[in-house]
Coordinates of C-alpha atoms and ligand atoms in Angstrom, one line a residue:
M1476 CA 108.3 107.6 124.8
T1477 CA 111.5 106.0 125.7
L1478 CA 112.9 103.0 123.9
T1479 CA 114.9 100.4 125.8
L1480 CA 116.1 96.9 124.9
A1481 CA 113.3 95.4 126.9
S1482 CA 110.6 97.6 125.3
A1483 CA 112.1 97.1 121.8
A1484 CA 112.0 93.3 122.2
S1485 CA 108.4 93.5 123.5
L1486 CA 107.3 95.7 120.5
L1487 CA 109.0 93.5 118.0
S1488 CA 107.5 90.4 119.6
Q1489 CA 104.0 91.9 119.5
H1490 CA 104.4 92.3 115.7
N1491 CA 105.7 88.8 115.3
L1492 CA 109.0 90.0 114.2
L1493 CA 111.2 88.9 117.1
R1494 CA 113.0 85.5 116.6
E1495 CA 115.2 85.7 119.8
V1496 CA 117.4 88.0 121.8
V1497 CA 121.1 87.0 121.6
H1498 CA 123.8 88.0 124.0
G1499 CA 127.0 86.0 123.6
D1500 CA 126.1 82.4 123.9
V1501 CA 122.8 83.1 125.6
W1502 CA 119.7 83.0 123.4
Q1503 CA 116.3 83.9 124.9
L1504 CA 113.0 85.5 124.3
D1505 CA 113.0 87.7 127.3
A1506 CA 115.4 90.7 127.2
S1507 CA 114.7 91.9 130.7
G1508 CA 117.5 89.9 132.4
I1509 CA 120.2 91.6 130.2
D1510 CA 122.2 94.3 131.9
G1511 CA 120.9 97.7 130.9
A1512 CA 117.7 96.3 129.4
D1513 CA 115.7 99.2 130.9
T1514 CA 118.2 101.9 130.0
P1515 CA 116.7 104.2 127.4
F1516 CA 118.6 104.3 124.0
E1517 CA 120.0 107.7 123.3
K1518 CA 119.9 107.2 119.5
L1519 CA 118.5 104.9 116.8
S1520 CA 120.4 104.5 113.6
Y1521 CA 120.7 102.2 110.5
D1522 CA 124.2 103.3 109.8
T1523 CA 127.3 102.4 111.8
R1524 CA 128.9 105.6 110.7
E1525 CA 126.4 107.5 112.7
I1526 CA 126.8 105.6 116.0
A1527 CA 127.1 107.6 119.2
P1528 CA 127.0 106.5 122.8
G1529 CA 123.8 104.6 123.6
T1530 CA 122.8 103.8 120.0
L1531 CA 120.5 101.0 119.0
L1532 CA 121.6 100.0 115.5
V1533 CA 119.3 98.4 112.9
C1534 CA 121.3 96.4 110.3
K1535 CA 119.3 96.3 107.1
G1536 CA 119.7 95.7 103.4
R1537 CA 123.2 95.0 102.1
F1538 CA 124.7 95.5 105.6
K1539 CA 128.1 93.8 106.1
P1540 CA 129.1 92.3 109.4
E1541 CA 132.5 94.1 109.2
F1542 CA 130.6 97.4 109.5
L1543 CA 130.4 96.5 113.2
D1544 CA 134.1 96.7 113.8
G1545 CA 135.0 99.4 116.2
T1546 CA 131.4 100.3 117.0
A1547 CA 131.6 99.2 120.7
E1548 CA 134.1 102.0 121.2
K1549 CA 131.8 104.5 119.5
G1550 CA 129.0 103.6 121.9
L1551 CA 126.9 100.8 120.3
A1552 CA 124.4 99.7 122.9
A1553 CA 122.6 96.9 121.0
Y1554 CA 121.6 95.9 117.5
V1555 CA 118.7 94.6 115.5
A1556 CA 119.5 92.3 112.6
E1557 CA 118.2 89.3 110.6
T1558 CA 121.2 87.2 111.6
D1559 CA 123.2 86.7 114.8
L1560 CA 126.2 89.0 114.6
S1561 CA 127.8 88.0 117.9
E1562 CA 131.0 87.1 116.2
R1563 CA 131.5 90.8 115.5
T1564 CA 130.1 92.4 118.6
D1565 CA 129.6 91.6 122.3
R1566 CA 126.5 93.9 122.4
P1567 CA 123.1 92.2 122.7
G1568 CA 121.2 91.6 119.5
L1569 CA 117.5 91.4 118.7
I1570 CA 117.2 88.9 115.8
V1571 CA 114.2 89.6 113.7
N1572 CA 112.4 88.2 110.6
D1573 CA 112.5 91.5 108.8
A1574 CA 114.9 94.3 109.8
R1575 CA 113.2 96.9 107.6
K1576 CA 109.8 96.4 109.2
A1577 CA 111.6 96.5 112.6
L1578 CA 113.3 99.8 111.7
S1579 CA 109.9 101.4 110.9
L1580 CA 108.2 100.2 114.1
L1581 CA 111.2 101.1 116.3
A1582 CA 111.5 104.6 114.7
A1583 CA 107.8 105.3 115.2
E1584 CA 108.3 104.4 118.9
F1585 CA 111.6 106.2 119.3
Y1586 CA 110.1 109.5 117.9
D1587 CA 106.9 109.1 119.9
H1588 CA 104.6 108.4 117.0
P1589 CA 104.6 111.8 115.1
E1590 CA 102.6 110.0 112.4
R1591 CA 99.6 110.0 114.8
E1592 CA 99.8 113.8 115.2
L1593 CA 99.6 114.5 111.4
T1594 CA 96.9 114.1 108.8
L1595 CA 98.9 111.9 106.4
V1596 CA 98.4 112.1 102.7
G1597 CA 100.2 109.5 100.5
I1598 CA 100.3 109.9 96.8
T1599 CA 101.3 107.1 94.4
G1600 CA 101.2 106.7 90.6
T1601 CA 103.7 106.3 87.8
K1602 CA 103.6 110.0 86.9
G1603 CA 102.3 113.1 88.5
K1604 CA 103.2 112.3 92.2
T1605 CA 105.5 115.3 92.7
T1606 CA 103.3 117.8 90.9
T1607 CA 100.2 116.6 92.7
A1608 CA 102.0 116.6 96.1
Y1609 CA 103.1 120.2 95.5
F1610 CA 99.6 121.2 94.5
T1611 CA 98.0 119.4 97.5
Q1612 CA 100.5 121.1 99.8
A1613 CA 99.6 124.5 98.4
I1614 CA 95.9 123.9 99.1
L1615 CA 96.5 122.4 102.6
N1616 CA 98.9 125.2 103.5
A1617 CA 96.4 127.8 102.4
Y1618 CA 93.7 126.1 104.4
S1619 CA 95.7 125.6 107.5
G1620 CA 97.7 128.8 107.6
G1621 CA 101.0 127.2 106.5
R1622 CA 100.9 123.9 108.5
C1623 CA 101.5 121.4 105.8
A1624 CA 104.8 119.5 105.4
L1625 CA 105.9 117.7 102.2
F1626 CA 108.1 114.8 101.3
S1627 CA 108.8 114.7 97.6
S1628 CA 111.3 113.5 95.2
V1629 CA 112.4 117.0 94.6
D1630 CA 112.4 118.6 98.0
N1631 CA 111.3 118.0 101.6
C1632 CA 109.6 120.8 103.6
L1633 CA 109.2 120.5 107.3
D1634 CA 107.7 123.9 108.2
G1635 CA 105.3 124.7 105.5
H1636 CA 107.7 127.1 103.6
A1637 CA 111.4 126.1 103.6
Y1638 CA 112.4 123.5 101.0
A1639 CA 115.5 121.3 101.1
E1640 CA 116.6 118.9 98.4
S1641 CA 115.6 115.3 99.0
D1642 CA 117.5 112.0 98.2
L1643 CA 114.7 109.5 97.6
T1644 CA 111.1 109.8 96.5
T1645 CA 110.0 108.2 99.7
P1646 CA 112.5 108.5 102.6
E1647 CA 113.7 105.5 104.6
S1648 CA 111.2 104.9 107.4
F1649 CA 113.6 106.1 110.1
D1650 CA 114.3 109.4 108.2
A1651 CA 110.6 109.8 107.5
L1652 CA 109.7 109.5 111.2
R1653 CA 112.6 111.7 112.2
M1654 CA 111.4 114.4 109.8
M1655 CA 107.7 113.9 110.9
R1656 CA 108.8 114.6 114.5
E1657 CA 110.5 117.8 113.4
A1658 CA 107.5 118.8 111.3
V1659 CA 105.1 118.2 114.3
D1660 CA 107.5 120.2 116.6
N1661 CA 107.4 123.0 114.0
G1662 CA 103.6 123.0 114.3
M1663 CA 102.7 121.1 111.2
T1664 CA 99.3 119.3 111.2
Y1665 CA 99.4 117.9 107.6
L1666 CA 102.0 115.9 105.8
V1667 CA 101.8 115.2 102.0
M1668 CA 104.2 112.6 100.9
E1669 CA 105.0 110.7 97.7
V1670 CA 104.8 107.0 98.1
S1671 CA 106.9 105.1 95.6
S1672 CA 106.5 101.5 94.7
Q1673 CA 110.0 100.9 96.1
A1674 CA 108.8 102.3 99.4
Y1675 CA 106.4 99.4 99.8
K1676 CA 108.9 96.9 98.3
V1677 CA 111.5 97.8 101.0
Q1678 CA 109.1 98.6 103.8
R1679 CA 109.9 102.3 104.1
V1680 CA 106.2 103.0 105.0
Y1681 CA 105.6 99.9 107.1
G1682 CA 103.0 100.5 109.7
F1683 CA 101.9 103.9 108.3
T1684 CA 98.1 104.4 107.8
F1685 CA 97.4 107.3 105.4
D1686 CA 94.3 109.4 106.1
V1687 CA 94.1 109.9 102.4
G1688 CA 95.8 107.7 99.7
A1689 CA 95.8 108.8 96.1
F1690 CA 96.4 106.4 93.2
L1691 CA 97.0 108.6 90.1
N1692 CA 97.9 106.2 87.3
I1693 CA 100.0 103.2 86.4
T1694 CA 102.1 102.8 83.2
P1695 CA 105.2 100.7 82.7
D1696 CA 108.3 102.1 84.5
H1697 CA 110.9 101.1 87.1
I1698 CA 111.3 97.6 85.8
S1699 CA 114.9 96.4 86.2
P1700 CA 116.9 94.0 88.4
I1701 CA 117.3 96.5 91.1
E1702 CA 113.7 97.8 91.2
H1703 CA 110.8 95.5 90.1
P1704 CA 111.3 92.3 88.2
T1705 CA 107.9 92.7 86.4
L1706 CA 105.1 95.2 85.9
E1707 CA 102.9 92.9 88.1
D1708 CA 105.3 93.3 91.0
Y1709 CA 105.5 97.1 90.3
L1710 CA 101.7 97.4 90.5
Y1711 CA 101.4 95.0 93.4
C1712 CA 103.7 97.2 95.5
K1713 CA 101.9 100.4 94.5
R1714 CA 98.5 98.8 95.4
Q1715 CA 99.6 98.4 99.0
L1716 CA 98.8 102.1 99.5
I1717 CA 95.1 101.2 99.0
A1718 CA 95.3 98.6 101.8
N1719 CA 96.9 101.2 104.1
C1720 CA 94.7 104.2 103.7
R1721 CA 91.4 105.4 105.2
K1722 CA 90.1 107.1 102.0
L1723 CA 91.2 106.6 98.4
V1724 CA 91.3 109.2 95.6
L1725 CA 91.5 107.2 92.3
G1726 CA 92.3 108.4 88.8
S1727 CA 89.7 107.0 86.5
G1728 CA 91.0 105.4 83.4
C1729 CA 93.9 103.8 85.4
K1730 CA 94.9 100.4 83.9
H1731 CA 93.6 97.6 86.0
I1732 CA 91.1 99.9 87.7
N1733 CA 88.8 97.1 88.6
L1734 CA 91.5 95.5 90.6
L1735 CA 92.2 98.8 92.4
R1736 CA 88.5 99.1 93.2
E1737 CA 88.5 95.5 94.5
D1738 CA 91.5 96.4 96.7
A1739 CA 89.5 99.3 98.2
A1740 CA 86.4 97.2 98.7
A1741 CA 88.4 94.4 100.4
H1742 CA 89.8 96.9 102.9
N1743 CA 86.6 98.9 103.3
V1744 CA 88.2 102.0 101.9
P1745 CA 85.7 104.6 100.4
V1746 CA 86.8 105.7 96.9
S1747 CA 86.5 109.0 95.2
E1748 CA 87.3 108.7 91.5
F1749 CA 88.3 111.7 89.3
S1750 CA 88.1 112.0 85.5
V1751 CA 89.4 114.6 83.1
F1752 CA 87.9 115.3 79.6
D1753 CA 89.5 117.2 76.7
N1754 CA 86.1 118.0 75.4
L1755 CA 83.0 117.8 77.5
E1756 CA 80.5 117.7 74.6
D1757 CA 82.0 114.4 73.3
H1758 CA 81.1 112.8 76.6
Y1759 CA 78.1 114.6 78.1
D1760 CA 75.1 116.6 77.1
P1761 CA 75.8 120.2 78.2
E1762 CA 72.1 120.5 79.0
H1763 CA 72.4 117.6 81.5
L1764 CA 75.5 118.4 83.5
E1765 CA 74.0 116.6 86.5
D1766 CA 75.0 113.4 84.7
L1767 CA 78.7 114.3 85.1
P1768 CA 80.9 112.3 87.4
A1769 CA 80.9 113.8 90.9
T1770 CA 84.6 114.8 90.5
C1771 CA 85.8 115.8 87.1
A1772 CA 87.4 118.5 85.0
W1773 CA 87.1 119.6 81.4
A1774 CA 89.0 122.0 79.1
V1775 CA 87.2 125.3 78.8
D1776 CA 88.1 125.6 75.1
C1777 CA 90.3 124.0 72.5
T1778 CA 93.4 125.9 73.7
H1779 CA 93.3 124.0 77.0
R1780 CA 94.6 127.1 78.8
A1781 CA 92.0 126.7 81.5
Y1782 CA 89.9 123.9 82.9
H1783 CA 86.6 123.8 84.7
M1784 CA 86.5 121.7 87.8
R1785 CA 83.8 120.0 89.8
V1786 CA 84.4 118.1 93.0
D1787 CA 82.0 115.9 94.9
G1788 CA 79.2 117.3 92.8
V1789 CA 80.0 120.9 93.5
D1790 CA 81.1 123.3 90.7
L1791 CA 84.4 125.0 91.6
G1792 CA 84.6 127.1 88.5
E1793 CA 87.6 127.7 86.1
Y1794 CA 91.2 127.1 86.9
T1795 CA 94.2 128.5 85.1
L1796 CA 97.5 127.0 86.2
D1797 CA 101.0 128.4 86.0
L1798 CA 102.0 125.0 84.8
D1799 CA 100.9 124.1 81.3
G1800 CA 99.9 120.7 80.1
D1801 CA 96.6 118.7 80.3
F1802 CA 98.3 116.3 82.6
N1803 CA 98.9 119.1 85.1
Y1804 CA 95.2 119.9 85.1
R1805 CA 94.6 116.2 85.9
N1806 CA 97.2 116.5 88.8
A1807 CA 95.4 119.7 89.9
L1808 CA 92.0 117.9 90.0
A1809 CA 93.6 115.1 92.0
A1810 CA 95.0 117.6 94.5
V1811 CA 91.5 119.2 94.9
A1812 CA 89.9 115.8 95.4
I1813 CA 92.7 114.8 97.9
A1814 CA 92.3 118.1 99.8
H1815 CA 88.6 117.6 100.0
A1816 CA 89.0 114.0 101.3
A1817 CA 91.4 115.5 103.9
G1818 CA 88.7 117.8 105.2
V1819 CA 88.9 121.0 103.1
P1820 CA 85.4 122.2 102.3
V1821 CA 84.8 122.4 98.5
D1822 CA 83.8 126.0 98.7
S1823 CA 87.0 127.1 100.5
E1824 CA 89.1 129.7 98.8
A1825 CA 92.1 127.4 99.5
M1826 CA 90.9 125.1 96.7
H1827 CA 92.3 127.6 94.2
A1828 CA 95.7 128.0 96.0
M1829 CA 97.6 125.8 93.5
E1830 CA 96.9 128.0 90.5
H1831 CA 100.1 129.8 91.0
T1832 CA 102.2 126.9 92.2
K1833 CA 105.3 126.0 90.2
V1834 CA 107.1 122.7 90.5
P1835 CA 110.9 122.9 90.0
G1836 CA 112.0 121.5 86.7
R1837 CA 108.4 120.7 85.4
M1838 CA 107.1 122.4 82.3
M1839 CA 109.5 125.4 82.4
Q1840 CA 108.9 127.2 79.1
Y1841 CA 111.2 129.7 77.4
Y1842 CA 110.4 131.7 74.2
D1843 CA 112.8 133.3 71.8
E1844 CA 110.4 135.2 69.6
G1845 CA 113.0 136.7 67.3
A1846 CA 114.3 133.2 66.5
N1847 CA 110.8 131.6 66.5
T1848 CA 111.9 129.1 69.1
V1849 CA 110.2 127.6 72.2
V1850 CA 112.3 125.6 74.7
I1851 CA 110.6 123.4 77.3
V1852 CA 112.5 121.9 80.3
D1853 CA 110.5 119.1 81.8
Y1854 CA 110.9 115.9 83.8
A1855 CA 109.1 113.5 81.4
H1856 CA 111.2 110.3 81.2
N1857 CA 109.1 107.3 80.3
Y1858 CA 106.7 106.4 77.4
D1859 CA 103.6 107.8 78.9
S1860 CA 105.0 111.1 80.0
V1861 CA 106.7 111.7 76.7
V1862 CA 103.4 111.0 74.9
K1863 CA 101.6 113.5 77.2
L1864 CA 104.3 116.1 76.6
L1865 CA 104.1 115.8 72.8
D1866 CA 100.3 115.9 73.1
Y1867 CA 100.7 119.2 74.8
V1868 CA 103.0 120.5 72.1
D1869 CA 100.4 119.4 69.6
V1870 CA 97.5 121.2 71.3
R1871 CA 99.5 124.4 71.9
Y1872 CA 101.7 124.7 68.8
G1873 CA 100.4 122.0 66.4
E1874 CA 98.8 124.5 64.0
E1875 CA 102.3 126.0 63.3
N1876 CA 103.7 122.6 62.3
P1877 CA 106.8 123.0 64.5
G1878 CA 110.1 121.2 64.0
I1879 CA 110.5 119.3 67.3
T1880 CA 113.9 118.3 68.8
L1881 CA 114.0 116.0 71.8
V1882 CA 117.1 116.2 74.0
T1883 CA 117.0 113.0 76.2
G1884 CA 119.0 110.4 77.9
S1885 CA 117.8 107.6 80.2
A1886 CA 118.8 106.2 83.6
G1887 CA 121.7 103.8 83.8
N1888 CA 121.4 100.4 85.4
K1889 CA 117.7 100.8 86.1
A1890 CA 114.3 101.4 84.6
L1891 CA 115.6 99.8 81.4
D1892 CA 112.2 99.8 79.7
R1893 CA 112.3 103.6 79.5
R1894 CA 114.9 103.7 76.7
E1895 CA 112.7 102.0 74.1
G1896 CA 109.6 103.7 75.6
I1897 CA 110.9 107.3 75.1
V1898 CA 112.0 106.6 71.5
Q1899 CA 108.8 104.9 70.6
A1900 CA 106.7 107.7 72.1
A1901 CA 108.6 110.3 70.1
Q1902 CA 110.0 109.0 66.9
D1903 CA 107.0 109.5 64.7
R1904 CA 106.2 112.9 66.1
I1905 CA 109.5 114.7 66.1
M1906 CA 112.2 115.9 63.7
R1907 CA 115.4 115.1 65.7
F1908 CA 116.7 113.3 68.8
V1909 CA 119.7 114.4 70.6
F1910 CA 120.8 111.6 73.0
T1911 CA 122.8 112.7 76.0
A1912 CA 123.9 111.9 79.6
E1913 CA 121.4 111.2 82.3
D1914 CA 122.0 109.7 85.8
T1915 CA 123.9 106.4 85.8
D1916 CA 125.6 104.0 88.1
T1917 CA 128.2 101.8 86.4
E1918 CA 126.6 101.7 82.9
P1919 CA 128.5 104.1 80.6
Y1920 CA 126.5 107.0 79.1
E1921 CA 127.6 106.0 75.6
D1922 CA 126.1 102.6 76.0
I1923 CA 122.7 104.0 77.1
C1924 CA 122.6 106.5 74.2
R1925 CA 123.6 103.7 71.8
D1926 CA 120.8 101.5 73.2
M1927 CA 118.3 104.4 72.6
A1928 CA 119.5 105.1 69.1
N1929 CA 119.2 101.4 68.3
C1930 CA 115.5 101.6 69.3
I1931 CA 114.8 104.0 66.4
T1932 CA 112.8 102.3 63.7
N1933 CA 111.6 105.4 61.8
D1934 CA 114.3 106.3 59.3
R1935 CA 112.9 109.8 58.8
V1936 CA 113.8 110.9 62.3
K1937 CA 117.3 112.4 62.7
S1938 CA 119.5 111.5 65.6
S1939 CA 122.8 112.4 67.1
T1940 CA 124.6 111.7 70.4
I1941 CA 126.4 114.4 72.4
I1942 CA 127.3 112.9 75.8
D1943 CA 128.1 116.2 77.4
R1944 CA 124.6 117.4 78.5
T1945 CA 125.5 121.1 78.4
K1946 CA 126.8 120.8 74.9
A1947 CA 123.8 118.7 73.8
I1948 CA 121.4 121.4 74.9
E1949 CA 123.6 124.2 73.5
S1950 CA 123.7 122.4 70.1
A1951 CA 119.9 121.7 70.0
V1952 CA 118.9 125.2 71.0
E1953 CA 121.4 126.9 68.6
K1954 CA 120.3 124.8 65.7
A1955 CA 116.6 125.6 66.5
R1956 CA 117.4 129.3 66.7
S1957 CA 119.3 129.3 63.4
D1958 CA 116.1 128.8 61.5
A1959 CA 113.6 131.6 62.2
D1960 CA 111.3 130.7 59.3
R1961 CA 109.7 127.7 61.0
L1962 CA 108.7 127.4 64.6
D1963 CA 111.1 125.1 66.5
V1964 CA 110.2 123.4 69.8
V1965 CA 113.1 122.0 71.8
L1966 CA 112.1 119.6 74.5
I1967 CA 114.8 118.9 77.2
I1968 CA 113.6 116.1 79.4
G1969 CA 114.6 113.9 82.3
K1970 CA 116.6 116.2 84.6
G1971 CA 114.4 119.1 85.3
H1972 CA 116.1 121.6 87.6
E1973 CA 118.7 119.2 89.0
R1974 CA 122.1 120.7 89.5
W1975 CA 123.9 117.4 89.3
I1976 CA 124.1 114.3 87.1
K1977 CA 124.9 111.0 88.7
D1978 CA 127.9 109.0 87.5
L1979 CA 128.8 105.9 89.4
N1980 CA 125.7 106.8 91.5
K1981 CA 127.5 109.9 92.8
H1982 CA 126.3 113.4 92.2
V1983 CA 128.6 115.3 89.8
P1984 CA 127.9 119.0 89.7
Y1985 CA 126.0 120.2 86.6
E1986 CA 124.8 123.6 85.6
G1987 CA 121.1 122.5 85.3
D1988 CA 119.0 122.2 82.1
D1989 CA 117.0 125.4 83.0
C1990 CA 120.2 127.4 83.7
V1991 CA 121.8 126.3 80.4
V1992 CA 118.7 127.4 78.5
E1993 CA 118.4 130.7 80.4
R1994 CA 122.1 131.5 79.7
L1995 CA 121.6 130.8 76.0
L1996 CA 118.4 132.9 75.7
R1997 CA 119.7 135.8 77.8
Ligands
UAG1125 C1 117.0 99.3 96.8 C2 117.0 100.3 97.9 O1 115.9 100.6 98.4 N1 118.1 100.8 98.4 C3 118.1 101.8 99.4 C4 118.6 101.2 100.7 O2 119.8 100.5 100.4 P1 120.3 99.4 101.4 O3 119.4 99.2 102.6 O4 120.6 98.1 100.7 O5 121.5 100.1 101.9 P2 123.0 100.1 101.4 O6 123.3 101.5 101.0 O7 123.3 99.0 100.5 O8 123.7 99.7 102.8 C5 123.2 98.7 103.7 C6 123.1 99.2 105.0 O9 124.4 99.4 105.6 C7 124.6 100.6 106.2 N2 126.0 100.9 106.2 C8 126.7 101.2 105.1 C9 128.1 101.5 105.2 C10 128.7 101.5 106.4 O10 129.9 101.8 106.6 N3 127.9 101.2 107.5 C11 126.6 100.9 107.4 O11 126.0 100.7 108.5 C12 123.7 101.5 105.3 O12 123.3 102.7 106.0 C13 122.5 100.6 105.1 O13 121.5 100.7 106.1 O14 118.7 102.1 101.7 C14 119.4 103.3 101.4 C15 119.3 104.3 102.6 O15 118.9 103.6 103.7 C16 118.9 103.9 100.1 O16 119.6 105.1 99.8 C17 118.9 102.9 99.0 O17 118.2 103.5 97.8 C18 118.9 103.5 96.6 C19 120.1 104.4 96.6 C20 118.0 103.9 95.5 O18 118.3 104.8 94.7 N4 116.9 103.3 95.4 C21 115.9 103.6 94.3 C22 115.7 102.4 93.4 C23 114.6 104.0 94.9 O19 114.3 103.7 96.0 N5 113.8 104.7 94.1 C24 112.5 105.0 94.6 C25 111.7 105.5 93.4 C26 111.3 106.3 92.7 C27 110.3 106.9 91.8 O20 109.2 106.4 91.7 O21 110.8 107.9 91.1 C28 112.4 106.1 95.7 O22 111.5 106.0 96.5 O23 113.3 107.0 95.7
ATP1126 N1 99.4 112.9 85.5 C1 100.4 112.7 84.6 N2 100.3 111.7 83.6 C2 101.3 111.6 82.8 N3 102.5 112.3 82.8 C3 102.6 113.2 83.7 C4 101.6 113.5 84.7 N4 102.0 114.4 85.5 C5 103.2 114.8 85.1 N5 103.6 114.1 84.0 C6 104.9 114.1 83.3 O1 105.8 113.4 84.2 C7 106.8 114.3 84.6 C8 107.2 114.1 86.0 O2 106.1 114.6 86.8 P1 106.1 114.4 88.3 O3 107.4 114.7 88.8 O4 105.0 115.2 88.9 O5 105.8 112.9 88.5 P2 106.4 111.8 89.4 O6 105.4 110.7 89.6 O7 106.9 112.4 90.7 O8 107.6 111.3 88.6 P3 108.9 110.3 88.9 O9 108.5 109.3 89.9 O10 109.3 109.8 87.7 O11 109.9 111.3 89.5 C9 106.4 115.7 84.3 O12 107.4 116.5 84.0 C10 105.4 115.5 83.1 O13 106.2 115.4 81.9

């Protein structure tokens, strides 16, 4: 479909976004009288640095009028903005109530609605989005012969098998639609994407309807001046996925679950809830398994190395994942329920496809038997995920009473609640903290580590700060290996497989937690 000034004005008007069309001193509702109003735009962009001849520019967010200087020479055809920018450009402007919503609608039109050619799966939740998205993609790929694309906070995949590092958990709407078009042109029929609360806050998924939406869980996170002012706002944004999906897969036990059910009922969205039990006998009579929830999983034995799964009342048998942790079995059950809601029959072999899926930087375990040491590199970085990680250590290694060291930092300038959360989750269960650098913007690493150390209230736990992350890991691992009499578990969290650390919000090259550990244990 071609996008012109006249058709863009008409689309924005239909969605009650258009205030007026400005061209010099002339302000009007009808764009058709403007020279070139029916000439197709060659390009759509939200960045002046990307302008080429025939570009329609959408000015959004913290856009500055001076960015327009010199854009006429580069080929700016017209712009969309929330204010009249005629003082900086003689190009016509579509003045709108919400430029981010406009960007999403215009991009869908510009790329000829690729979202309509894909079965769209959107996954939200505080924790488990990436893992569940990878698991779901594995099932849908197995079912469709490799026709499932993925947008995740780790990587994007537009052809079912090649992965490229991503910037955001949920891409900007324009980028999402551009990549969807590429995915469709590559023959993809499914897209699994993570949907962050920010995505709804800043309209990155405006106008999208997900064939299946999944709401995994909600725990405090992402509360800061640049994300969400309150937990209520965080949850409110996440809840928008329910209003914008056709079927909902919902994690039972979610806080405020009644509100989430009400959301689904208010929007006529059918709900499939899933539950996970550590120990089935504590909850159900093994003689009456017909009483079980339709979609659930339970640990096969006390080692939790395998789970039994049941979906929509059908027994799927035992699952053993390549990724340890009860939480990953919960993510796996979510993926199976999502795939079923997306049309995969419960008895399809594809339902087992995620058993050998690994997710970069999640639950990577290393053993040094000679030194009686286990090292785990994981992406836990808030209260709940650290609790869950320590629960796993307890189930797997608890009998050996290990000495646990936690190597952790926390994000600078945002998600401020994580600092206290991580310390509180761990301080009564570990031997030692090593505080270190994690991604920051302007806030110094030293201040973040000091903040975390100041949250310690248990005076039995040891702590030290080594800002250089490589050195922090080296020190923690070497210390653990020096004492072979007792089992040591070193948990290195918050960066996963990332090969950079952000300073001043810019990527600074970094060896990677997993690579440091592999080098040390070689
Ligand atoms: C708060 C927020 O959503 N910010 C995002 C947003 O910023 P923005 O629109 O204000 O953009 P900006 O960078 O200030 O610039 C304003 C506009 O001027 C344009 N520009 C800029 C310079 C220039 O010379 N010319 C020009 O036209 C920019 O392209 C932009 O369109 O748009 C940018 C790209 O369009 C995003 O990169 C940026 O995300 C920031 C970096 C970010 O990190 N956001 C985090 C909080 C986030 O979204 N996280 C969630 C969460 C994750 C989770 O659950 O783990 C996520 O989905 O990733
Ligand atoms: N279902 C879950 N419940 C609680 N914690 C989980 C769950 N799944 C994973 N985790 C923990 O959270 C970490 C991040 O997992 P994952 O990347 O899948 O979640 P995410 O929602 O994408 O996270 P984020 O938005 O913070 O990047 C894992 O390394 C693990 O420690």
